[in-house]
Amino acid sequence: MTTRPSRDEAPTPTPSRTPAPTPAPGRSRSRARVRGIALGVVPLAALLAVVGFAPLPYSVARPGQTTDVLGKHGGGEVVAVSGAPVRKTRGQLRMVAIQATGPHVDIHLGQVVDAWFRSDRAVMPKDAVFPSGKSDAQVAQHNRADMKSSQRSAVAAALGLLHKDPDQVKVKLTLDDVGGPSAGLMFSLGIVDKLAGDGSGGDLTGGRTIAGTGTIDADGTVGAVGGAALKTQAARRDGASVFLVPQEECAQVEPAPAGLRLVPVTTLKSAVQALRALARGGTVPHC
């Protein structure tokens, strides 16, 4: 049974308490922000750790070898011509390659970051460098097939430009340790120099060391290749003073290494015209 106080009785007063101070809004938000940052640090650190050790789908490329197509390689001539008089040439026509990490080589974040800060390295998606889904042996076979196809197109383009009968003039190209189609232009120029030079009894090179890159079709069209900027570095390293580059890749190779002149080309004919003009001291196009 509960006893209720009479109307004249006042209820017993409750002891008073001092209210807790309310934190300042700015300080509260600051503490919340700190807690949020602290909570985010652990997942971010874990993510960076995973990315740092996980292989990435990239290939790291560097300047590779250059080879004089007017010279010898592996004990024989790179460009061997029969069925027509062959000139004794001076100067060099150097095809240029890049060296890229293989399709099954693991590339990690540290290597990618290092390459981004170096002018003599390039980071490229593996799928842009190698055919996907193939073993190392299959990739090598694919690159060799591309090289053989490029050589056939180079012969057809050069003999077509010079109006030579392919049933009479035979050309053998030998360069087995480099794959891909990017030497096509330089192979064609090597054939033209050995058969016709500059067209006036002189050398197509003018005695210079000329380097270049570019695919070639049988009709003489020059196509773009990858890694052109790295190739300019290899060319200059090996003594070239002129570099022939597919016109659409001019922006990728500028600025050129000091002492290297960039000459854009679109066809085998335009490359020959540029080199002949250069040999005479005439005006040539530039990137």
CSV table of N, CA and C in Angstrom, one decimal, residues 18-73:
chain,number,residue,atom,x,y,z
A,18,THR,N,25.0,19.5,-10.6
A,18,THR,CA,25.6,20.4,-11.6
A,18,THR,C,25.7,19.8,-12.9
A,19,PRO,N,25.0,20.3,-14.0
A,19,PRO,CA,25.0,19.7,-15.3
A,19,PRO,C,26.4,19.7,-15.9
A,20,ALA,N,26.7,18.5,-16.6
A,20,ALA,CA,28.1,18.4,-17.3
A,20,ALA,C,28.2,19.4,-18.4
A,21,PRO,N,29.4,20.0,-18.5
A,21,PRO,CA,29.6,21.0,-19.6
A,21,PRO,C,29.5,20.4,-21.0
A,22,THR,N,28.8,21.1,-21.8
A,22,THR,CA,28.7,20.7,-23.2
A,22,THR,C,29.9,21.0,-24.0
A,23,PRO,N,30.5,20.0,-24.7
A,23,PRO,CA,31.8,20.3,-25.4
A,23,PRO,C,31.5,21.3,-26.6
A,24,ALA,N,32.5,22.1,-26.8
A,24,ALA,CA,32.4,23.1,-27.9
A,24,ALA,C,32.2,22.3,-29.2
A,25,PRO,N,31.4,22.8,-30.1
A,25,PRO,CA,31.1,22.1,-31.4
A,25,PRO,C,32.4,21.9,-32.2
A,26,GLY,N,33.3,22.8,-32.3
A,26,GLY,CA,34.5,22.7,-33.0
A,26,GLY,C,35.4,21.5,-32.5
A,27,ARG,N,35.5,21.5,-31.1
A,27,ARG,CA,36.3,20.5,-30.5
A,27,ARG,C,35.7,19.1,-30.8
A,28,SER,N,34.4,19.0,-30.7
A,28,SER,CA,33.8,17.7,-31.0
A,28,SER,C,34.0,17.2,-32.4
A,29,ARG,N,33.9,18.1,-33.3
A,29,ARG,CA,34.1,17.7,-34.7
A,29,ARG,C,35.6,17.3,-34.9
A,30,SER,N,36.5,18.0,-34.3
A,30,SER,CA,37.9,17.7,-34.4
A,30,SER,C,38.2,16.3,-33.9
A,31,ARG,N,37.6,16.0,-32.7
A,31,ARG,CA,37.9,14.7,-32.2
A,31,ARG,C,37.3,13.6,-33.1
A,32,ALA,N,36.1,13.9,-33.6
A,32,ALA,CA,35.5,12.9,-34.6
A,32,ALA,C,36.3,12.7,-35.8
A,33,ARG,N,36.9,13.8,-36.3
A,33,ARG,CA,37.7,13.7,-37.5
A,33,ARG,C,39.0,12.9,-37.2
A,34,VAL,N,39.6,13.1,-36.0
A,34,VAL,CA,40.8,12.3,-35.7
A,34,VAL,C,40.4,10.8,-35.6
A,35,ARG,N,39.3,10.6,-35.0
A,35,ARG,CA,38.9,9.1,-34.9
A,35,ARG,C,38.7,8.5,-36.2
A,36,GLY,N,38.1,9.4,-37.2
A,36,GLY,CA,37.8,8.9,-38.5
A,36,GLY,C,39.1,8.6,-39.3
A,37,ILE,N,40.1,9.5,-39.1
A,37,ILE,CA,41.4,9.3,-39.7
A,37,ILE,C,42.1,8.1,-39.2
A,38,ALA,N,42.0,7.9,-37.8
A,38,ALA,CA,42.7,6.8,-37.2
A,38,ALA,C,42.1,5.5,-37.7
A,39,LEU,N,40.7,5.5,-37.8
A,39,LEU,CA,40.1,4.3,-38.3
A,39,LEU,C,40.5,4.0,-39.8
A,40,GLY,N,40.7,5.1,-40.6
A,40,GLY,CA,41.1,4.9,-42.0
A,40,GLY,C,42.5,4.5,-42.2
A,41,VAL,N,43.4,4.7,-41.3
A,41,VAL,CA,44.8,4.5,-41.5
A,41,VAL,C,45.1,3.0,-41.6
A,42,VAL,N,44.5,2.2,-40.8
A,42,VAL,CA,44.7,0.8,-40.8
A,42,VAL,C,44.3,0.1,-42.1
A,43,PRO,N,43.1,0.4,-42.6
A,43,PRO,CA,42.8,-0.2,-43.9
A,43,PRO,C,43.6,0.3,-45.1
A,44,LEU,N,44.0,1.6,-45.0
A,44,LEU,CA,44.8,2.2,-46.1
A,44,LEU,C,46.2,1.5,-46.1
A,45,ALA,N,46.8,1.4,-44.9
A,45,ALA,CA,48.1,0.8,-44.8
A,45,ALA,C,48.0,-0.7,-45.2
A,46,ALA,N,47.0,-1.4,-44.9
A,46,ALA,CA,46.8,-2.7,-45.4
A,46,ALA,C,46.7,-2.8,-46.9
A,47,LEU,N,46.0,-1.9,-47.5
A,47,LEU,CA,45.8,-1.8,-48.9
A,47,LEU,C,47.1,-1.6,-49.6
A,48,LEU,N,47.9,-0.6,-49.1
A,48,LEU,CA,49.2,-0.3,-49.7
A,48,LEU,C,50.2,-1.5,-49.5
A,49,ALA,N,50.1,-2.2,-48.4
A,49,ALA,CA,50.9,-3.3,-48.3
A,49,ALA,C,50.6,-4.4,-49.3
A,50,VAL,N,49.3,-4.6,-49.5
A,50,VAL,CA,48.9,-5.6,-50.5
A,50,VAL,C,49.3,-5.2,-51.9
A,51,VAL,N,49.1,-3.9,-52.3
A,51,VAL,CA,49.5,-3.4,-53.6
A,51,VAL,C,51.0,-3.5,-53.8
A,52,GLY,N,51.7,-3.2,-52.7
A,52,GLY,CA,53.2,-3.2,-52.8
A,52,GLY,C,53.7,-4.5,-53.1
A,53,PHE,N,53.1,-5.6,-52.7
A,53,PHE,CA,53.6,-6.9,-52.9
A,53,PHE,C,52.9,-7.7,-54.0
A,54,ALA,N,51.7,-7.2,-54.4
A,54,ALA,CA,51.0,-7.9,-55.5
A,54,ALA,C,51.5,-7.5,-56.9
A,55,PRO,N,51.7,-8.5,-57.8
A,55,PRO,CA,52.1,-8.2,-59.1
A,55,PRO,C,51.1,-7.4,-59.9
A,56,LEU,N,51.6,-6.5,-60.7
A,56,LEU,CA,50.7,-5.6,-61.4
A,56,LEU,C,50.8,-5.9,-62.9
A,57,PRO,N,49.7,-5.6,-63.7
A,57,PRO,CA,49.6,-6.0,-65.1
A,57,PRO,C,50.4,-5.1,-66.0
A,58,TYR,N,51.6,-4.8,-65.7
A,58,TYR,CA,52.4,-3.9,-66.5
A,58,TYR,C,53.7,-4.5,-66.9
A,59,SER,N,54.4,-3.9,-67.9
A,59,SER,CA,55.7,-4.3,-68.4
A,59,SER,C,56.5,-3.0,-68.3
A,60,VAL,N,57.8,-3.2,-67.9
A,60,VAL,CA,58.7,-2.1,-67.8
A,60,VAL,C,59.7,-2.2,-69.0
A,61,ALA,N,59.8,-1.2,-69.8
A,61,ALA,CA,60.6,-1.2,-71.0
A,61,ALA,C,61.8,-0.2,-70.9
A,62,ARG,N,62.9,-0.5,-71.6
A,62,ARG,CA,64.1,0.3,-71.6
A,62,ARG,C,64.6,0.4,-73.0
A,63,PRO,N,65.5,1.3,-73.3
A,63,PRO,CA,66.2,1.3,-74.6
A,63,PRO,C,66.9,0.0,-74.9
A,64,GLY,N,66.7,-0.6,-76.1
A,64,GLY,CA,67.3,-1.9,-76.4
A,64,GLY,C,68.5,-1.7,-77.4
A,65,GLN,N,68.7,-2.8,-78.1
A,65,GLN,CA,69.8,-2.8,-79.1
A,65,GLN,C,69.5,-2.1,-80.4
A,66,THR,N,70.5,-1.6,-81.1
A,66,THR,CA,70.4,-1.1,-82.4
A,66,THR,C,71.3,-2.0,-83.3
A,67,THR,N,70.8,-2.1,-84.6
A,67,THR,CA,71.6,-3.0,-85.5
A,67,THR,C,71.6,-2.3,-86.9
A,68,ASP,N,72.8,-2.2,-87.4
A,68,ASP,CA,73.0,-1.6,-88.7
A,68,ASP,C,72.6,-2.5,-89.8
A,69,VAL,N,71.5,-2.2,-90.5
A,69,VAL,CA,71.0,-3.1,-91.5
A,69,VAL,C,71.9,-3.1,-92.8
A,70,LEU,N,72.8,-2.2,-92.9
A,70,LEU,CA,73.8,-2.2,-94.0
A,70,LEU,C,75.0,-3.0,-93.7
A,71,GLY,N,75.1,-3.5,-92.4
A,71,GLY,CA,76.3,-4.2,-92.0
A,71,GLY,C,76.0,-5.7,-91.9
A,72,LYS,N,76.8,-6.3,-91.0
A,72,LYS,CA,76.7,-7.8,-90.8
A,72,LYS,C,76.1,-8.1,-89.4
A,73,HIS,N,75.5,-9.2,-89.2
A,73,HIS,CA,74.9,-9.6,-88.0
A,73,HIS,C,74.9,-11.1,-87.9
